[in-house]
Structures are given as C-alpha cells and as structure tokens.
Coordinates of C-alpha atoms in Angstrom, one line a residue:
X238 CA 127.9 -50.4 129.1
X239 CA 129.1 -54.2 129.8
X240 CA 128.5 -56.3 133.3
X241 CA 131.2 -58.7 133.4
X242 CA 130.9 -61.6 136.3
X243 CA 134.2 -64.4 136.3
X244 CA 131.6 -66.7 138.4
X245 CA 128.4 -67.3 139.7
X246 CA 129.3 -66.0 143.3
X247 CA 130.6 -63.0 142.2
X248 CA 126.9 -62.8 140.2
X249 CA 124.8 -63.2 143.2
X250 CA 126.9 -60.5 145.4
X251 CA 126.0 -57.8 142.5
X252 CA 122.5 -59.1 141.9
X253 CA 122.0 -58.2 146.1
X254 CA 123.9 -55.1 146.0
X255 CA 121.9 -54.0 142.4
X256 CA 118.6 -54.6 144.2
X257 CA 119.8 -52.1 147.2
X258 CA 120.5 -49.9 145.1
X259 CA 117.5 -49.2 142.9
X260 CA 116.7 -45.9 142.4
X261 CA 114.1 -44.4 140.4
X262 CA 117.0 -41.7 138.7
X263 CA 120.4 -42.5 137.1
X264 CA 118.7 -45.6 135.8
X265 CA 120.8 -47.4 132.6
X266 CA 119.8 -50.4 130.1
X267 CA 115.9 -50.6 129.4
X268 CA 114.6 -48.3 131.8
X269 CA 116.7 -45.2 129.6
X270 CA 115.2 -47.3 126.2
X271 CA 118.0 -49.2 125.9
X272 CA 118.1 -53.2 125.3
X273 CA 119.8 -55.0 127.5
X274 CA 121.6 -58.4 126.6
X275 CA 123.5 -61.0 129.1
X276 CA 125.2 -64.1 128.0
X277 CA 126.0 -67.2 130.3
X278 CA 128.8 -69.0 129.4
X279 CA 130.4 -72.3 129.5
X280 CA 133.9 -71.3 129.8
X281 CA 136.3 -68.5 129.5
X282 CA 135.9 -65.4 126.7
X283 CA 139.6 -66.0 125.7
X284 CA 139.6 -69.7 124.3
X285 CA 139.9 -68.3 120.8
X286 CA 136.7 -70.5 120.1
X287 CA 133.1 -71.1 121.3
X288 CA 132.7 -68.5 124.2
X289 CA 134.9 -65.9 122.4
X290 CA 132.8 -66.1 119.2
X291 CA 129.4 -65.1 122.1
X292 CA 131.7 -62.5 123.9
X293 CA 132.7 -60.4 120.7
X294 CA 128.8 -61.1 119.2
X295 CA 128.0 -59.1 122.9
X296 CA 130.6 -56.5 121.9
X297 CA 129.2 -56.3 118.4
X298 CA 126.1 -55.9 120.3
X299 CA 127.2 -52.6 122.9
X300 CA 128.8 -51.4 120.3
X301 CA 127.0 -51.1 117.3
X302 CA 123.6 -51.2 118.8
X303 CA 124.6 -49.0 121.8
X304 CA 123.0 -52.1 124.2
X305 CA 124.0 -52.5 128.2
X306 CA 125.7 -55.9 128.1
X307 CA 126.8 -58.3 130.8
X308 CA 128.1 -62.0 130.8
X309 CA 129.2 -64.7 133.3
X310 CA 131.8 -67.2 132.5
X311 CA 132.5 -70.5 133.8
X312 CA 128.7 -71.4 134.4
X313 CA 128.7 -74.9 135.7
X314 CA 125.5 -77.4 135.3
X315 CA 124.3 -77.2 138.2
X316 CA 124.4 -73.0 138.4
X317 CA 122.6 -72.5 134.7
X318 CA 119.2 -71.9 135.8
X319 CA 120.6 -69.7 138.8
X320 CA 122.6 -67.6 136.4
X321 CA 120.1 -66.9 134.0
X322 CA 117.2 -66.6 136.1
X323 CA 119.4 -63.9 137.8
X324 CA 119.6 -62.1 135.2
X325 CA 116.0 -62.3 134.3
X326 CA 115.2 -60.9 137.3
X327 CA 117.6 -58.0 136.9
X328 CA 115.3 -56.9 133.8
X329 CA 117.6 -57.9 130.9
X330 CA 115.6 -58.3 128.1
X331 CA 117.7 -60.9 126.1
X332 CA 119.4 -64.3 127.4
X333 CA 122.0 -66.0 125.4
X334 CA 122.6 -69.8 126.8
X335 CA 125.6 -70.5 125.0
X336 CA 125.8 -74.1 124.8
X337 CA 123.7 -76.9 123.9
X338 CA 124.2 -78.2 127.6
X339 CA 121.8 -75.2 128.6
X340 CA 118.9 -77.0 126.8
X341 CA 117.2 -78.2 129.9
X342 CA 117.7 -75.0 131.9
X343 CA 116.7 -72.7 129.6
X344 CA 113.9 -74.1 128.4
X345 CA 113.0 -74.7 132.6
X346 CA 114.0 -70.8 133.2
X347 CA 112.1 -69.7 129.9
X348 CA 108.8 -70.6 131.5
X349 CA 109.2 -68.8 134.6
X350 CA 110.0 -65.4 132.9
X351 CA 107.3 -65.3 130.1
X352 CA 108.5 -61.3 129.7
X353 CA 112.1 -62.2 128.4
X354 CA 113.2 -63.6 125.5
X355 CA 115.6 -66.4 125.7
X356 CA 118.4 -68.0 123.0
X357 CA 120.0 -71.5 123.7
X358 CA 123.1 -71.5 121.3
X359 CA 122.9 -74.8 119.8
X360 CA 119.4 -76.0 122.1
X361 CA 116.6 -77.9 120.5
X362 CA 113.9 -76.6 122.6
X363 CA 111.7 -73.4 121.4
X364 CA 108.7 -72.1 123.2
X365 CA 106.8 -68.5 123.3
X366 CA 110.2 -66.6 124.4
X367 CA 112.4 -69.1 123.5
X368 CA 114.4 -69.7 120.6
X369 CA 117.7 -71.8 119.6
X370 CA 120.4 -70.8 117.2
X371 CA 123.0 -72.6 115.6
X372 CA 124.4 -72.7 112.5
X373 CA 124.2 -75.8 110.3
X374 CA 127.0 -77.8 111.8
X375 CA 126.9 -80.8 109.5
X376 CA 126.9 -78.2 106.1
X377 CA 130.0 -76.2 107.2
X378 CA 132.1 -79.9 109.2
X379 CA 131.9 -82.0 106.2
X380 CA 134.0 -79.1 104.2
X381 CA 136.4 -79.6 106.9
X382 CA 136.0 -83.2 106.5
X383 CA 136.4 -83.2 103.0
X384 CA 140.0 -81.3 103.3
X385 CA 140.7 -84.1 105.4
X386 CA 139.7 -86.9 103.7
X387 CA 142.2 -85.4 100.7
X388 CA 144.6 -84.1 102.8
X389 CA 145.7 -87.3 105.1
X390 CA 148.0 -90.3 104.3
X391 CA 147.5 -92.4 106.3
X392 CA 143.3 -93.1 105.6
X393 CA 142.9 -91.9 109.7
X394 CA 141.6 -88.8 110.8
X395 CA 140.4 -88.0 114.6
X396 CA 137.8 -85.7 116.5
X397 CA 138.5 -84.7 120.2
X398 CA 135.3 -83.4 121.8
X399 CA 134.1 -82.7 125.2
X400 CA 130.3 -83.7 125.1
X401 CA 127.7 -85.7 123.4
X402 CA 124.7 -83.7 122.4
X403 CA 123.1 -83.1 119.2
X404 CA 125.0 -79.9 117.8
X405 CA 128.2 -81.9 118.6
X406 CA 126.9 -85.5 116.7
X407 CA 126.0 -83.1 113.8
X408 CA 129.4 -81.5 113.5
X409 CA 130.8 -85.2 113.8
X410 CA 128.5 -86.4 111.3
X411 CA 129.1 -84.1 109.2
X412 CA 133.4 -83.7 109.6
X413 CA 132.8 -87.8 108.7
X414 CA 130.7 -87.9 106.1
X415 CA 132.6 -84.9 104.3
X416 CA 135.8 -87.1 104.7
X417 CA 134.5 -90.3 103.1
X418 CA 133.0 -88.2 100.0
X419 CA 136.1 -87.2 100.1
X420 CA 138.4 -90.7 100.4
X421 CA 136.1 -93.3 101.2
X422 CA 139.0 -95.4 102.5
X423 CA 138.8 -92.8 106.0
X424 CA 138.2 -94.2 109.2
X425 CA 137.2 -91.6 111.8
X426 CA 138.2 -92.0 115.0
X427 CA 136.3 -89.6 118.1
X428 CA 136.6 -89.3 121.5
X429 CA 134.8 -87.3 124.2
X430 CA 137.2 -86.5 127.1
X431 CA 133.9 -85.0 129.3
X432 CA 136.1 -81.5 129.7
X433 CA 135.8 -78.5 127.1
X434 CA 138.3 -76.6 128.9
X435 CA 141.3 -79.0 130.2
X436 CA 144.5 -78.7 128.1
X437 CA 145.8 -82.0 129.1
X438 CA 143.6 -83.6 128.3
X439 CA 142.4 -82.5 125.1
X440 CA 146.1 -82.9 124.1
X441 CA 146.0 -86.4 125.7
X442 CA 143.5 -87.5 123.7
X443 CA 145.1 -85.6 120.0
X444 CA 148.1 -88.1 121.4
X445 CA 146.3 -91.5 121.7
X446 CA 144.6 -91.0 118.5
X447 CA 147.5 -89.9 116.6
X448 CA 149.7 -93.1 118.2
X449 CA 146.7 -94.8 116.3
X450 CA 147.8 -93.4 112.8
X451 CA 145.5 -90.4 112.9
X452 CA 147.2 -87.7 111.1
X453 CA 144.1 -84.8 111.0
X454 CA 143.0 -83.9 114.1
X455 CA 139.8 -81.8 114.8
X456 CA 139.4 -80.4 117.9
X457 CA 135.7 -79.9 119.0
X458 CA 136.5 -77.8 122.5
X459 CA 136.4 -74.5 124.2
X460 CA 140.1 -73.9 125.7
X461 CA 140.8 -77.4 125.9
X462 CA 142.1 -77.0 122.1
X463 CA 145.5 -75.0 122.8
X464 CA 146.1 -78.9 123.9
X465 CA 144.7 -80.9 120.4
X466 CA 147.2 -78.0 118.8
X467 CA 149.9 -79.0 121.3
X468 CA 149.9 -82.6 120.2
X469 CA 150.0 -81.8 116.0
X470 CA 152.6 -79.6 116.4
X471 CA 154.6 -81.9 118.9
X472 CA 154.0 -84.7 116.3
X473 CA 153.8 -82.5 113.2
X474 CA 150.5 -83.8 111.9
X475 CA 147.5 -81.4 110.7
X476 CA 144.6 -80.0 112.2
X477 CA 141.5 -78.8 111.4
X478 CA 140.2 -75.5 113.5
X479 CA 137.0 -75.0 114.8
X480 CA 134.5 -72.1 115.4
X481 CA 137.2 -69.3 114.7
X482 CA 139.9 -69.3 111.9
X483 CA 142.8 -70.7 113.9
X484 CA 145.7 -71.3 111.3
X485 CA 147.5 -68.6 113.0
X486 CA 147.9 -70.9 116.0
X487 CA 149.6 -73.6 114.0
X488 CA 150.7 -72.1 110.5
X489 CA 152.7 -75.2 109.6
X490 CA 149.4 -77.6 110.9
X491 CA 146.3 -76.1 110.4
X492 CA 145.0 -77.2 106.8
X493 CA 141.9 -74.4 107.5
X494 CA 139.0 -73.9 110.4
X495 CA 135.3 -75.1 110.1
X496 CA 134.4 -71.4 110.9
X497 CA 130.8 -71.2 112.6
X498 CA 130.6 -67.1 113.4
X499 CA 128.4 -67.1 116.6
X500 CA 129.2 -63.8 116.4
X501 CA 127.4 -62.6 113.7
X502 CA 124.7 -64.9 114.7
X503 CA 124.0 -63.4 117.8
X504 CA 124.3 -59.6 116.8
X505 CA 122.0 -60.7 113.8
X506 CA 119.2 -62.3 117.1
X507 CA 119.7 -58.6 118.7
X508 CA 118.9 -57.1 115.8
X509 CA 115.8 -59.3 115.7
X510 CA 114.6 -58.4 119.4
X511 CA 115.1 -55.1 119.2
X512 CA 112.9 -54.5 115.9
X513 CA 110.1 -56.7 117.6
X514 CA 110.5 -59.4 115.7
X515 CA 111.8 -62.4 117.9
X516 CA 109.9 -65.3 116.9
X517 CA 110.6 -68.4 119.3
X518 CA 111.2 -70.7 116.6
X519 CA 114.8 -72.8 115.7
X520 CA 116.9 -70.9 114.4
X521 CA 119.7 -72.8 111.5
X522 CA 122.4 -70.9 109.4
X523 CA 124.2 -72.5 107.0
X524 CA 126.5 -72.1 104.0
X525 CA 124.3 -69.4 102.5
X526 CA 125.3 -67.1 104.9
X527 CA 129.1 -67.0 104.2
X528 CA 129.5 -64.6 106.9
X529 CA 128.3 -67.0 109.4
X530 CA 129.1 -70.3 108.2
X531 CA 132.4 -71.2 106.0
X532 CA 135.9 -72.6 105.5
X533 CA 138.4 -70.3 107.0
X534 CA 141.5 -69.8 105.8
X535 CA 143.7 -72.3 103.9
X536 CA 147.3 -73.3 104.6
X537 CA 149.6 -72.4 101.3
X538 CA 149.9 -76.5 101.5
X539 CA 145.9 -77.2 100.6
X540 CA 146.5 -77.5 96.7
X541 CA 144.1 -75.1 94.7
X542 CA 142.5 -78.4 93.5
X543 CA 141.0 -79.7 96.7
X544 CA 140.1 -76.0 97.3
X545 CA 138.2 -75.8 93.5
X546 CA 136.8 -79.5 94.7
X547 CA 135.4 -78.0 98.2
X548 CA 133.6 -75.1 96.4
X549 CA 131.4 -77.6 93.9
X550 CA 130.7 -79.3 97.1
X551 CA 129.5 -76.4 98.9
X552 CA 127.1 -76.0 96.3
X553 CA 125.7 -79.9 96.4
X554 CA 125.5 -78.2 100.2
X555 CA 123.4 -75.8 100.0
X556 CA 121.0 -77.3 97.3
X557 CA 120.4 -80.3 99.7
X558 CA 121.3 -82.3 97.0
X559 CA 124.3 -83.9 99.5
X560 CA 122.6 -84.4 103.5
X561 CA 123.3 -85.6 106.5
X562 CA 123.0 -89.3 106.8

C-alpha cells in the first residue's frame, strides 16, 4: 500500500480526513502487523538522483517486505518538522528525513515521538530513536575524483552543488582529494548555487566554471543536474554522475557516476526495524558494500588503465590506509 502527498497541503488535508475516518475495522499498516514507512523528501521522486534513490528504497520496501508506504515531496525548511511530525502522529513506525538539511528537525521531532523510530539520510545527530545514514561520501567521491584527475586536460575540474553541510564537504573533499592523488597539478573549482532543483541554474553554474577551463564537471544536485548535463554536452566536456549511474544521460560525456545506492541503504534500515534491531547510532557504508557504494559504469573512453588504477585505490580505501584530509 503507498501514500503519496506532492506537498505539505495536500498532507495536512489527508492527515484531517484520516483522523475522521478512524475506525476500529478495515484498519491497514501496523494495526493488521504490518510496518509502516514514510519518507519526507527534498525534491521530486523523478530527478534520477537523491530523492529517486529514497523513493525506489520505499518501493523496495512495499514490495519485498509487504510494508504500507507513503512519502511527501517538495518538503521545504520551514514545513520538515510539520511533515514528519504528521506522520508520526498517523502511527508510522519508521521516518526517513532524506537530507542532511533535516538534521535540526528531526532530531527536534525525534524527541517529541519517543515511540518512532527516525532516520536523517545524511544527519549527524543520533539519539534513543534516532539514527543517521549515509554512505561514506569521501570513500566512493575520491574514485570519481580520481577518474577526473586522469581524465581532464586541461588540470581544472568543477563541482556544482546546492548546499553546504557536512555530507556535501565530505563528497567535495573527497571528489578533490581523489583528483590530486590522481594529477596533483588539479585545481578544483566548487560552487553552491543554494537550489537542488533549478535547471538554470545548475547549468549556469556548469557554464561559468567551464568558461574557466573546467573540463569535468560534477554535479552534486537533485533535479537541478539535467542542467550541469546540459552545459557538458552543449560544450562537449565530461561529467561525473552522482547518486545513480547516469552515463545513459550523456553517453558521449559521462566518464562514470559516484554511485551512493540510498536504496539499498534504506531497505537494509527496514530490514533492521522490523527484526527489532534499530539501534540509534550513525550509520556509514562504504566501499565494502559494493552494492551500496561504487563507481558506476564507465564510458568505452576511460582506458582500462585508469580503471585497473581506481581498483588498487579502492583497496588503499577501504583499509584506511588513504583518508580524508
């Protein structure tokens, strides 16, 4: 069973109507023993990126674990703690926050309902029923990095994000660091347009740093990134995907994707809640869990070199013998 909501407004209405309706038959989700999961979301479930990777981990969810789901999209600031206390109150038993912008609210709506548990994709803050999850962002980025940091000519590479928190530093950090192990003659150029969503300017920004010599662009953004793909295609430069493997949206650009599988992730915190075992702890995945955290795939123009080069580095990765800086 899924609960969709496109915005907080249309979330209130059913919340009211719902609590009319109450009935002690014909009862669904964790009255009839099943769990029930919700999901507030940052943007839209189609941006082939961050909120799609949460909306098919829900799907994963109803339909392997046979849970009631429901998610909101669009959540702005100043509606988080609305939108997931709503949902609280409606009896769901598990929260995904998708976004490390959520870290304040959840951690604020966490303590209200001591009875559900609560996941900040990409928070910091933990608590009794309250957990983050992210993957290790600085592992899987300075692959991507490294790919680069072999693949440019021109020594400049670029990252367009929306915001400044720490899952986003890490991924830069890491996207940077794995360039200069890579070339150290790389200068990194980043810039936060304040937007995840807006095409024009994500593809304003790809523009400005590629008039600057940047020929890999990385685009660290919801739907905002059909515009970072827009600009390397329009100048014919390469790209570097993020969250899902994206070479299908520019075959000719795409060198491969820092691949971060929320997905998985999520199902696998499900999993978790449902056997009892949710322990409100942080929650990191990294390149040991290939499923979750990898390189996706490479254009035929990534010579089998640089890909025989990334797989000794993945193993400096995971033995901490290379870490972030």
């Amino acid at each position: 069973v899924m609960i969709r909501y496109r915005d907080v407004r249309a979330c209130m209405i059913v919340a009211f109507i719902a609590f009319f309706a109450m009935a002690p038959i014909g009862s669904t989700g964790a009255a009839a023993g099943k769990l029930k999961v919700a999901a507030a979301l940052p943007g839209i479930i189609t941006d082939k990126a961050w909120n799609q990777s949460a909306y098919e981990g829900l799907k994963m969810i109803e339909k392997q674990m046979g849970a009631q789901i429901a998610y909101t999209e669009r959540v702005a600031q100043p509606d988080q703690a609305e939108v997931l206390s709503d949902y609280a109150r409606r009896g769901f038993d598990l929260i995904f926050a998708h976004g490390g912008e959520f870290d304040a609210a959840g951690k604020q709506v966490a303590a209200k309902f001591p009875k559900t548990k609560f996941v900040i994709d990409n928070g910091t803050n933990t608590g009794p029923n309250l957990a983050d999850l992210q993957i290790n962002h600085f592992q899987v980025a300075f692959l991507g990095g490294f790919v680069a940091g072999k693949m440019t000519k021109t020594d400049r590479i670029a990252v367009v994000a929306a915001e400044k928190f720490k899952a986003i530093e890490d991924l830069i950090a890491g996207y940077s660091q794995g360039a200069k192990y890579a070339n150290p003659r790389v200068e990194v150029f980043v810039t936060f347009t304040g937007d995840w969503d807006n095409v024009g300017k994500g593809k304003e920004a790809a523009l400005a740093h590629i008039a600057k010599g940047a020929d890999v662009v990385m685009p660290i953004l919801d739907h905002a990134l059909v515009g970072v793909v827009d600009a390397i295609k329009e100048k014919n430069v390469y790209g570097v995907g993020y969250v899902a493997d994206q070479l299908d949206l520019a075959p000719k650009n795409i060198l491969t994707s820092v691949m971060e599988n929320m997905s998985v992730a999520i199902f696998r915190m499900a999993k978790s809640v449902d056997a009892g075992k949710f322990e409100g702890k942080n929650n990191v995945i990294g390149l040991e869990a290939p499923q979750v955290a990898r390189l996706g795939t490479y254009n035929s123009i990534v010579p089998q070199d640089i890909r025989r080069q990334v797989e000794d580095v993945k193993k400096l990765l995971i033995s901490k013998t290379i870490v972030q800086k």
